[in-house]
Amino acid sequence: MRIIGHGIDIERIQRIRNEIDSGTNSWVNCFCSIDEREAADPPPAHYRYYAGRYAAKEAIAKALGTGFSGKITWHGIEILRGKNGAPYVRLNHDVAKFSDELGILDWHVSISYSSGIAFASAIATGE
């Protein structure tokens, strides 16, 4: 196993709360898939959930070496919950194709929270 890419990101939970509470659901709909929205924690813990997913998606885009540009989109990266509650990555469409071209076989993602901040780390591995 070799590391192909690594990305980290942090996000203020209050910033995400402000976006969500702005009076429209457009931010959540633009940023998250239906599956991600269905897995969200109930209010008020959903602010933390979305901040963690935001940071994780940013970390993955960094691990891809591109950031969010070109065909690397928010909906192309999903952060879902496994049966044990741990986050896992599902890539879609052009993001999955790009990841395959880089030789990425697996993703390791971790999300943590402290003092109003969501932290995420993503490691892309291949053969």
mmCIF file of N, CA and C in Angstrom:
data_model
loop_
_atom_site.group_PDB
_atom_site.id
_atom_site.type_symbol
_atom_site.label_atom_id
_atom_site.label_comp_id
_atom_site.label_asym_id
_atom_site.label_seq_id
_atom_site.Cartn_x
_atom_site.Cartn_y
_atom_site.Cartn_z
ATOM 1 N N MET A 1 0.850 -1.176 0.000
ATOM 2 C CA MET A 1 0.000 0.000 0.000
ATOM 3 C C MET A 1 0.900 1.244 0.000
ATOM 4 N N ARG A 2 0.585 2.178 -0.857
ATOM 5 C CA ARG A 2 1.323 3.438 -0.876
ATOM 6 C C ARG A 2 0.348 4.591 -0.749
ATOM 7 N N ILE A 3 0.822 5.656 -0.154
ATOM 8 C CA ILE A 3 0.006 6.859 -0.027
ATOM 9 C C ILE A 3 0.116 7.651 -1.324
ATOM 10 N N ILE A 4 -1.024 7.935 -1.920
ATOM 11 C CA ILE A 4 -1.070 8.707 -3.163
ATOM 12 C C ILE A 4 -1.334 10.173 -2.862
ATOM 13 N N GLY A 5 -2.114 10.438 -1.836
ATOM 14 C CA GLY A 5 -2.411 11.819 -1.475
ATOM 15 C C GLY A 5 -2.902 11.932 -0.047
ATOM 16 N N HIS A 6 -2.713 13.096 0.526
ATOM 17 C CA HIS A 6 -3.183 13.372 1.879
ATOM 18 C C HIS A 6 -3.710 14.796 1.918
ATOM 19 N N GLY A 7 -4.827 14.994 2.570
ATOM 20 C CA GLY A 7 -5.382 16.333 2.727
ATOM 21 C C GLY A 7 -5.961 16.493 4.111
ATOM 22 N N ILE A 8 -5.899 17.701 4.635
ATOM 23 C CA ILE A 8 -6.526 18.029 5.915
ATOM 24 C C ILE A 8 -7.292 19.323 5.755
ATOM 25 N N ASP A 9 -8.286 19.515 6.603
ATOM 26 C CA ASP A 9 -9.048 20.753 6.568
ATOM 27 C C ASP A 9 -9.723 20.959 7.924
ATOM 28 N N ILE A 10 -10.006 22.207 8.225
ATOM 29 C CA ILE A 10 -10.775 22.554 9.425
ATOM 30 C C ILE A 10 -11.905 23.486 9.014
ATOM 31 N N GLU A 11 -12.960 23.457 9.790
ATOM 32 C CA GLU A 11 -14.107 24.322 9.506
ATOM 33 C C GLU A 11 -14.751 24.762 10.815
ATOM 34 N N ARG A 12 -15.076 26.032 10.897
ATOM 35 C CA ARG A 12 -15.794 26.540 12.070
ATOM 36 C C ARG A 12 -17.253 26.087 11.987
ATOM 37 N N ILE A 13 -17.744 25.438 13.012
ATOM 38 C CA ILE A 13 -19.123 24.958 13.043
ATOM 39 C C ILE A 13 -20.094 26.132 12.975
ATOM 40 N N GLN A 14 -19.756 27.250 13.593
ATOM 41 C CA GLN A 14 -20.637 28.420 13.573
ATOM 42 C C GLN A 14 -20.843 28.949 12.145
ATOM 43 N N ARG A 15 -19.812 28.881 11.316
ATOM 44 C CA ARG A 15 -19.953 29.342 9.932
ATOM 45 C C ARG A 15 -20.983 28.492 9.191
ATOM 46 N N ILE A 16 -20.918 27.180 9.410
ATOM 47 C CA ILE A 16 -21.877 26.278 8.772
ATOM 48 C C ILE A 16 -23.271 26.521 9.338
ATOM 49 N N ARG A 17 -23.352 26.764 10.640
ATOM 50 C CA ARG A 17 -24.644 27.077 11.256
ATOM 51 C C ARG A 17 -25.252 28.322 10.619
ATOM 52 N N ASN A 18 -24.435 29.342 10.412
ATOM 53 C CA ASN A 18 -24.923 30.574 9.779
ATOM 54 C C ASN A 18 -25.454 30.302 8.379
ATOM 55 N N GLU A 19 -24.757 29.460 7.627
ATOM 56 C CA GLU A 19 -25.212 29.103 6.271
ATOM 57 C C GLU A 19 -26.561 28.395 6.331
ATOM 58 N N ILE A 20 -26.659 27.405 7.206
ATOM 59 C CA ILE A 20 -27.892 26.617 7.311
ATOM 60 C C ILE A 20 -29.047 27.488 7.794
ATOM 61 N N ASP A 21 -28.785 28.364 8.767
ATOM 62 C CA ASP A 21 -29.843 29.189 9.350
ATOM 63 C C ASP A 21 -30.159 30.438 8.535
ATOM 64 N N SER A 22 -29.557 30.585 7.369
ATOM 65 C CA SER A 22 -29.748 31.790 6.560
ATOM 66 C C SER A 22 -31.158 31.912 5.979
ATOM 67 N N GLY A 23 -31.967 30.867 6.144
ATOM 68 C CA GLY A 23 -33.349 30.961 5.687
ATOM 69 C C GLY A 23 -33.656 30.119 4.468
ATOM 70 N N THR A 24 -32.649 29.507 3.882
ATOM 71 C CA THR A 24 -32.888 28.619 2.742
ATOM 72 C C THR A 24 -32.155 27.308 2.982
ATOM 73 N N ASN A 25 -32.604 26.292 2.314
ATOM 74 C CA ASN A 25 -31.897 25.006 2.379
ATOM 75 C C ASN A 25 -30.964 24.843 1.195
ATOM 76 N N SER A 26 -30.776 25.892 0.431
ATOM 77 C CA SER A 26 -29.980 25.767 -0.789
ATOM 78 C C SER A 26 -28.540 25.369 -0.488
ATOM 79 N N TRP A 27 -27.963 25.866 0.604
ATOM 80 C CA TRP A 27 -26.580 25.514 0.918
ATOM 81 C C TRP A 27 -26.444 24.009 1.128
ATOM 82 N N VAL A 28 -27.284 23.438 1.945
ATOM 83 C CA VAL A 28 -27.214 22.002 2.221
ATOM 84 C C VAL A 28 -27.467 21.216 0.942
ATOM 85 N N ASN A 29 -28.436 21.632 0.135
ATOM 86 C CA ASN A 29 -28.739 20.914 -1.103
ATOM 87 C C ASN A 29 -27.603 20.996 -2.114
ATOM 88 N N CYS A 30 -26.920 22.127 -2.175
ATOM 89 C CA CYS A 30 -25.784 22.277 -3.096
ATOM 90 C C CYS A 30 -24.581 21.478 -2.636
ATOM 91 N N PHE A 31 -24.416 21.357 -1.354
ATOM 92 C CA PHE A 31 -23.223 20.766 -0.774
ATOM 93 C C PHE A 31 -23.339 19.260 -0.552
ATOM 94 N N CYS A 32 -24.535 18.768 -0.219
ATOM 95 C CA CYS A 32 -24.701 17.370 0.193
ATOM 96 C C CYS A 32 -25.664 16.608 -0.707
ATOM 97 N N SER A 33 -25.389 15.321 -0.839
ATOM 98 C CA SER A 33 -26.284 14.431 -1.575
ATOM 99 C C SER A 33 -27.501 14.097 -0.707
ATOM 100 N N ILE A 34 -28.472 13.475 -1.322
ATOM 101 C CA ILE A 34 -29.657 13.027 -0.581
ATOM 102 C C ILE A 34 -29.248 12.040 0.509
ATOM 103 N N ASP A 35 -28.346 11.110 0.182
ATOM 104 C CA ASP A 35 -27.908 10.121 1.175
ATOM 105 C C ASP A 35 -27.222 10.787 2.365
ATOM 106 N N GLU A 36 -26.414 11.820 2.104
ATOM 107 C CA GLU A 36 -25.750 12.535 3.198
ATOM 108 C C GLU A 36 -26.775 13.277 4.057
ATOM 109 N N ARG A 37 -27.746 13.896 3.416
ATOM 110 C CA ARG A 37 -28.777 14.621 4.179
ATOM 111 C C ARG A 37 -29.606 13.664 5.034
ATOM 112 N N GLU A 38 -29.911 12.484 4.491
ATOM 113 C CA GLU A 38 -30.695 11.503 5.251
ATOM 114 C C GLU A 38 -29.927 10.960 6.449
ATOM 115 N N ALA A 39 -28.596 10.973 6.390
ATOM 116 C CA ALA A 39 -27.770 10.449 7.479
ATOM 117 C C ALA A 39 -27.433 11.506 8.528
ATOM 118 N N ALA A 40 -27.833 12.752 8.294
ATOM 119 C CA ALA A 40 -27.479 13.842 9.213
ATOM 120 C C ALA A 40 -28.060 13.617 10.606
ATOM 121 N N ASP A 41 -27.320 14.092 11.579
ATOM 122 C CA ASP A 41 -27.815 14.066 12.953
ATOM 123 C C ASP A 41 -29.011 15.000 13.069
ATOM 124 N N PRO A 42 -29.903 14.751 14.031
ATOM 125 C CA PRO A 42 -31.027 15.663 14.239
ATOM 126 C C PRO A 42 -30.526 17.000 14.819
ATOM 127 N N PRO A 43 -31.282 18.072 14.594
ATOM 128 C CA PRO A 43 -30.895 19.369 15.178
ATOM 129 C C PRO A 43 -30.797 19.268 16.694
ATOM 130 N N PRO A 44 -29.891 19.981 17.311
ATOM 131 C CA PRO A 44 -28.928 20.917 16.751
ATOM 132 C C PRO A 44 -27.599 20.277 16.362
ATOM 133 N N ALA A 45 -27.456 18.950 16.523
ATOM 134 C CA ALA A 45 -26.185 18.292 16.209
ATOM 135 C C ALA A 45 -25.893 18.277 14.707
ATOM 136 N N HIS A 46 -26.883 18.591 13.887
ATOM 137 C CA HIS A 46 -26.659 18.578 12.445
ATOM 138 C C HIS A 46 -25.652 19.640 12.000
ATOM 139 N N TYR A 47 -25.508 20.713 12.763
ATOM 140 C CA TYR A 47 -24.502 21.730 12.408
ATOM 141 C C TYR A 47 -23.101 21.109 12.431
ATOM 142 N N ARG A 48 -22.833 20.361 13.465
ATOM 143 C CA ARG A 48 -21.548 19.694 13.608
ATOM 144 C C ARG A 48 -21.357 18.654 12.498
ATOM 145 N N TYR A 49 -22.402 17.883 12.231
ATOM 146 C CA TYR A 49 -22.356 16.865 11.173
ATOM 147 C C TYR A 49 -21.964 17.500 9.832
ATOM 148 N N TYR A 50 -22.656 18.573 9.455
ATOM 149 C CA TYR A 50 -22.380 19.200 8.158
ATOM 150 C C TYR A 50 -21.001 19.869 8.128
ATOM 151 N N ALA A 51 -20.561 20.441 9.227
ATOM 152 C CA ALA A 51 -19.218 21.035 9.270
ATOM 153 C C ALA A 51 -18.156 19.952 9.083
ATOM 154 N N GLY A 52 -18.353 18.803 9.685
ATOM 155 C CA GLY A 52 -17.418 17.694 9.520
ATOM 156 C C GLY A 52 -17.382 17.178 8.099
ATOM 157 N N ARG A 53 -18.552 17.070 7.475
ATOM 158 C CA ARG A 53 -18.604 16.615 6.079
ATOM 159 C C ARG A 53 -17.957 17.638 5.157
ATOM 160 N N TYR A 54 -18.175 18.902 5.429
ATOM 161 C CA TYR A 54 -17.559 19.962 4.622
ATOM 162 C C TYR A 54 -16.032 19.848 4.712
ATOM 163 N N ALA A 55 -15.503 19.739 5.916
ATOM 164 C CA ALA A 55 -14.054 19.630 6.103
ATOM 165 C C ALA A 55 -13.513 18.365 5.432
ATOM 166 N N ALA A 56 -14.242 17.257 5.529
ATOM 167 C CA ALA A 56 -13.783 16.009 4.924
ATOM 168 C C ALA A 56 -13.757 16.103 3.401
ATOM 169 N N LYS A 57 -14.764 16.722 2.814
ATOM 170 C CA LYS A 57 -14.774 16.880 1.357
ATOM 171 C C LYS A 57 -13.617 17.766 0.904
ATOM 172 N N GLU A 58 -13.348 18.817 1.658
ATOM 173 C CA GLU A 58 -12.197 19.681 1.340
ATOM 174 C C GLU A 58 -10.898 18.881 1.436
ATOM 175 N N ALA A 59 -10.765 18.049 2.463
ATOM 176 C CA ALA A 59 -9.559 17.244 2.644
ATOM 177 C C ALA A 59 -9.392 16.265 1.480
ATOM 178 N N ILE A 60 -10.467 15.680 1.013
ATOM 179 C CA ILE A 60 -10.390 14.749 -0.107
ATOM 180 C C ILE A 60 -9.984 15.472 -1.386
ATOM 181 N N ALA A 61 -10.570 16.638 -1.635
ATOM 182 C CA ALA A 61 -10.195 17.411 -2.820
ATOM 183 C C ALA A 61 -8.713 17.772 -2.781
ATOM 184 N N LYS A 62 -8.196 18.066 -1.603
ATOM 185 C CA LYS A 62 -6.762 18.356 -1.456
ATOM 186 C C LYS A 62 -5.932 17.097 -1.698
ATOM 187 N N ALA A 63 -6.384 15.958 -1.193
ATOM 188 C CA ALA A 63 -5.656 14.706 -1.398
ATOM 189 C C ALA A 63 -5.622 14.326 -2.881
ATOM 190 N N LEU A 64 -6.642 14.711 -3.628
ATOM 191 C CA LEU A 64 -6.660 14.473 -5.067
ATOM 192 C C LEU A 64 -5.669 15.383 -5.798
ATOM 193 N N GLY A 65 -5.205 16.429 -5.099
ATOM 194 C CA GLY A 65 -4.234 17.351 -5.684
ATOM 195 C C GLY A 65 -4.844 18.439 -6.531
ATOM 196 N N THR A 66 -6.159 18.604 -6.451
ATOM 197 C CA THR A 66 -6.843 19.549 -7.328
ATOM 198 C C THR A 66 -7.608 20.641 -6.598
ATOM 199 N N GLY A 67 -8.040 20.347 -5.373
ATOM 200 C CA GLY A 67 -9.032 21.209 -4.750
ATOM 201 C C GLY A 67 -10.321 21.069 -5.551
ATOM 202 N N PHE A 68 -11.264 21.949 -5.306
ATOM 203 C CA PHE A 68 -12.518 21.917 -6.060
ATOM 204 C C PHE A 68 -12.341 22.749 -7.317
ATOM 205 N N SER A 69 -11.997 22.068 -8.389
ATOM 206 C CA SER A 69 -11.832 22.735 -9.682
ATOM 207 C C SER A 69 -12.167 21.737 -10.776
ATOM 208 N N GLY A 70 -12.508 22.259 -11.921
ATOM 209 C CA GLY A 70 -12.851 21.391 -13.041
ATOM 210 C C GLY A 70 -14.003 20.476 -12.704
ATOM 211 N N LYS A 71 -13.767 19.195 -12.858
ATOM 212 C CA LYS A 71 -14.827 18.202 -12.652
ATOM 213 C C LYS A 71 -14.881 17.667 -11.224
ATOM 214 N N ILE A 72 -14.070 18.228 -10.330
ATOM 215 C CA ILE A 72 -14.108 17.819 -8.921
ATOM 216 C C ILE A 72 -15.168 18.688 -8.236
ATOM 217 N N THR A 73 -16.302 18.079 -7.909
ATOM 218 C CA THR A 73 -17.463 18.809 -7.396
ATOM 219 C C THR A 73 -17.875 18.296 -6.017
ATOM 220 N N TRP A 74 -18.679 19.114 -5.341
ATOM 221 C CA TRP A 74 -19.192 18.729 -4.017
ATOM 222 C C TRP A 74 -19.996 17.441 -4.087
ATOM 223 N N HIS A 75 -20.845 17.313 -5.096
ATOM 224 C CA HIS A 75 -21.680 16.109 -5.202
ATOM 225 C C HIS A 75 -20.903 14.908 -5.712
ATOM 226 N N GLY A 76 -19.710 15.127 -6.243
ATOM 227 C CA GLY A 76 -18.867 14.026 -6.678
ATOM 228 C C GLY A 76 -18.186 13.320 -5.522
ATOM 229 N N ILE A 77 -18.218 13.942 -4.350
ATOM 230 C CA ILE A 77 -17.619 13.375 -3.137
ATOM 231 C C ILE A 77 -18.710 13.268 -2.083
ATOM 232 N N GLU A 78 -18.924 12.080 -1.573
ATOM 233 C CA GLU A 78 -19.880 11.881 -0.491
ATOM 234 C C GLU A 78 -19.156 11.311 0.724
ATOM 235 N N ILE A 79 -19.534 11.796 1.890
ATOM 236 C CA ILE A 79 -19.022 11.273 3.160
ATOM 237 C C ILE A 79 -20.223 10.651 3.867
ATOM 238 N N LEU A 80 -20.234 9.342 3.920
ATOM 239 C CA LEU A 80 -21.366 8.616 4.488
ATOM 240 C C LEU A 80 -20.945 7.943 5.783
ATOM 241 N N ARG A 81 -21.903 7.319 6.448
ATOM 242 C CA ARG A 81 -21.643 6.628 7.715
ATOM 243 C C ARG A 81 -21.733 5.135 7.520
ATOM 244 N N GLY A 82 -20.717 4.439 8.016
ATOM 245 C CA GLY A 82 -20.769 2.984 8.027
ATOM 246 C C GLY A 82 -21.692 2.506 9.133
ATOM 247 N N LYS A 83 -21.919 1.216 9.197
ATOM 248 C CA LYS A 83 -22.798 0.640 10.224
ATOM 249 C C LYS A 83 -22.327 0.964 11.634
ATOM 250 N N ASN A 84 -20.997 1.116 11.800
ATOM 251 C CA ASN A 84 -20.452 1.435 13.120
ATOM 252 C C ASN A 84 -20.392 2.939 13.382
ATOM 253 N N GLY A 85 -20.863 3.737 12.435
ATOM 254 C CA GLY A 85 -20.877 5.191 12.591
ATOM 255 C C GLY A 85 -19.664 5.900 12.023
ATOM 256 N N ALA A 86 -18.627 5.145 11.656
ATOM 257 C CA ALA A 86 -17.407 5.754 11.119
ATOM 258 C C ALA A 86 -17.662 6.293 9.710
ATOM 259 N N PRO A 87 -17.051 7.420 9.376
ATOM 260 C CA PRO A 87 -17.240 7.970 8.031
ATOM 261 C C PRO A 87 -16.508 7.155 6.976
ATOM 262 N N TYR A 88 -17.094 7.092 5.797
ATOM 263 C CA TYR A 88 -16.411 6.504 4.650
ATOM 264 C C TYR A 88 -16.704 7.341 3.411
ATOM 265 N N VAL A 89 -15.880 7.162 2.394
ATOM 266 C CA VAL A 89 -15.927 7.985 1.187
ATOM 267 C C VAL A 89 -16.578 7.203 0.052
ATOM 268 N N ARG A 90 -17.482 7.880 -0.656
ATOM 269 C CA ARG A 90 -18.027 7.350 -1.902
ATOM 270 C C ARG A 90 -17.855 8.435 -2.954
ATOM 271 N N LEU A 91 -17.136 8.100 -4.019
ATOM 272 C CA LEU A 91 -16.912 9.047 -5.107
ATOM 273 C C LEU A 91 -17.848 8.721 -6.255
ATOM 274 N N ASN A 92 -18.288 9.758 -6.948
ATOM 275 C CA ASN A 92 -19.239 9.601 -8.036
ATOM 276 C C ASN A 92 -18.732 10.259 -9.310
ATOM 277 N N HIS A 93 -19.192 9.744 -10.429
ATOM 278 C CA HIS A 93 -19.020 10.363 -11.744
ATOM 279 C C HIS A 93 -17.559 10.679 -12.055
ATOM 280 N N ASP A 94 -17.297 11.912 -12.433
ATOM 281 C CA ASP A 94 -15.963 12.323 -12.863
ATOM 282 C C ASP A 94 -14.935 12.253 -11.736
ATOM 283 N N VAL A 95 -15.363 12.440 -10.505
ATOM 284 C CA VAL A 95 -14.419 12.366 -9.384
ATOM 285 C C VAL A 95 -13.926 10.929 -9.226
ATOM 286 N N ALA A 96 -14.819 9.967 -9.353
ATOM 287 C CA ALA A 96 -14.428 8.561 -9.265
ATOM 288 C C ALA A 96 -13.475 8.199 -10.405
ATOM 289 N N LYS A 97 -13.764 8.681 -11.596
ATOM 290 C CA LYS A 97 -12.900 8.416 -12.747
ATOM 291 C C LYS A 97 -11.510 9.009 -12.528
ATOM 292 N N PHE A 98 -11.449 10.244 -12.056
ATOM 293 C CA PHE A 98 -10.172 10.893 -11.794
ATOM 294 C C PHE A 98 -9.391 10.132 -10.730
ATOM 295 N N SER A 99 -10.059 9.723 -9.669
ATOM 296 C CA SER A 99 -9.438 8.953 -8.600
ATOM 297 C C SER A 99 -8.860 7.642 -9.144
ATOM 298 N N ASP A 100 -9.621 6.971 -9.988
ATOM 299 C CA ASP A 100 -9.145 5.726 -10.598
ATOM 300 C C ASP A 100 -7.900 5.974 -11.451
ATOM 301 N N GLU A 101 -7.890 7.075 -12.205
ATOM 302 C CA GLU A 101 -6.744 7.410 -13.055
ATOM 303 C C GLU A 101 -5.483 7.645 -12.217
ATOM 304 N N LEU A 102 -5.655 8.132 -10.998
ATOM 305 C CA LEU A 102 -4.516 8.335 -10.098
ATOM 306 C C LEU A 102 -4.053 7.040 -9.446
ATOM 307 N N GLY A 103 -4.838 5.987 -9.591
ATOM 308 C CA GLY A 103 -4.486 4.705 -8.982
ATOM 309 C C GLY A 103 -4.956 4.559 -7.550
ATOM 310 N N ILE A 104 -5.901 5.392 -7.137
ATOM 311 C CA ILE A 104 -6.421 5.320 -5.769
ATOM 312 C C ILE A 104 -7.362 4.124 -5.645
ATOM 313 N N LEU A 105 -7.087 3.289 -4.660
ATOM 314 C CA LEU A 105 -7.909 2.103 -4.415
ATOM 315 C C LEU A 105 -8.746 2.228 -3.156
ATOM 316 N N ASP A 106 -8.289 3.058 -2.218
ATOM 317 C CA ASP A 106 -9.010 3.166 -0.950
ATOM 318 C C ASP A 106 -8.813 4.549 -0.354
ATOM 319 N N TRP A 107 -9.762 4.926 0.482
ATOM 320 C CA TRP A 107 -9.727 6.207 1.198
ATOM 321 C C TRP A 107 -9.799 5.945 2.687
ATOM 322 N N HIS A 108 -9.045 6.712 3.452
ATOM 323 C CA HIS A 108 -9.074 6.665 4.910
ATOM 324 C C HIS A 108 -9.413 8.077 5.354
ATOM 325 N N VAL A 109 -10.565 8.225 5.983
ATOM 326 C CA VAL A 109 -11.006 9.562 6.397
ATOM 327 C C VAL A 109 -11.334 9.557 7.881
ATOM 328 N N SER A 110 -10.958 10.649 8.528
ATOM 329 C CA SER A 110 -11.234 10.808 9.952
ATOM 330 C C SER A 110 -11.770 12.216 10.175
ATOM 331 N N ILE A 111 -12.796 12.319 11.013
ATOM 332 C CA ILE A 111 -13.402 13.607 11.355
ATOM 333 C C ILE A 111 -13.405 13.734 12.865
ATOM 334 N N SER A 112 -12.961 14.881 13.377
ATOM 335 C CA SER A 112 -12.966 15.147 14.820
ATOM 336 C C SER A 112 -13.520 16.539 15.068
ATOM 337 N N TYR A 113 -13.912 16.778 16.313
ATOM 338 C CA TYR A 113 -14.515 18.058 16.699
ATOM 339 C C TYR A 113 -13.917 18.510 18.018
ATOM 340 N N SER A 114 -13.682 19.827 18.135
ATOM 341 C CA SER A 114 -13.214 20.394 19.386
ATOM 342 C C SER A 114 -13.415 21.898 19.362
ATOM 343 N N SER A 115 -13.922 22.440 20.435
ATOM 344 C CA SER A 115 -14.045 23.893 20.624
ATOM 345 C C SER A 115 -14.659 24.606 19.432
ATOM 346 N N GLY A 116 -15.760 24.059 18.915
ATOM 347 C CA GLY A 116 -16.465 24.720 17.825
ATOM 348 C C GLY A 116 -15.823 24.556 16.462
ATOM 349 N N ILE A 117 -14.889 23.631 16.344
ATOM 350 C CA ILE A 117 -14.174 23.399 15.093
ATOM 351 C C ILE A 117 -14.355 21.939 14.675
ATOM 352 N N ALA A 118 -14.547 21.716 13.372
ATOM 353 C CA ALA A 118 -14.538 20.371 12.803
ATOM 354 C C ALA A 118 -13.218 20.199 12.053
ATOM 355 N N PHE A 119 -12.552 19.098 12.297
ATOM 356 C CA PHE A 119 -11.276 18.768 11.673
ATOM 357 C C PHE A 119 -11.469 17.516 10.831
ATOM 358 N N ALA A 120 -10.810 17.439 9.679
ATOM 359 C CA ALA A 120 -10.878 16.209 8.882
ATOM 360 C C ALA A 120 -9.533 15.946 8.222
ATOM 361 N N SER A 121 -9.235 14.659 8.092
ATOM 362 C CA SER A 121 -8.035 14.205 7.412
ATOM 363 C C SER A 121 -8.467 13.125 6.435
ATOM 364 N N ALA A 122 -7.900 13.156 5.235
ATOM 365 C CA ALA A 122 -8.189 12.144 4.225
ATOM 366 C C ALA A 122 -6.883 11.659 3.610
ATOM 367 N N ILE A 123 -6.739 10.352 3.540
ATOM 368 C CA ILE A 123 -5.555 9.742 2.942
ATOM 369 C C ILE A 123 -6.030 8.829 1.816
ATOM 370 N N ALA A 124 -5.467 9.047 0.626
ATOM 371 C CA ALA A 124 -5.748 8.220 -0.536
ATOM 372 C C ALA A 124 -4.628 7.203 -0.684
ATOM 373 N N THR A 125 -4.980 5.916 -0.806
ATOM 374 C CA THR A 125 -3.959 4.888 -0.936
ATOM 375 C C THR A 125 -4.180 4.068 -2.201
ATOM 376 N N GLY A 126 -3.087 3.489 -2.661
ATOM 377 C CA GLY A 126 -3.110 2.606 -3.829
ATOM 378 C C GLY A 126 -2.115 1.492 -3.616
ATOM 379 N N GLU A 127 -1.825 0.755 -4.694
ATOM 380 C CA GLU A 127 -0.881 -0.373 -4.587
ATOM 381 C C GLU A 127 0.529 0.106 -4.368
#
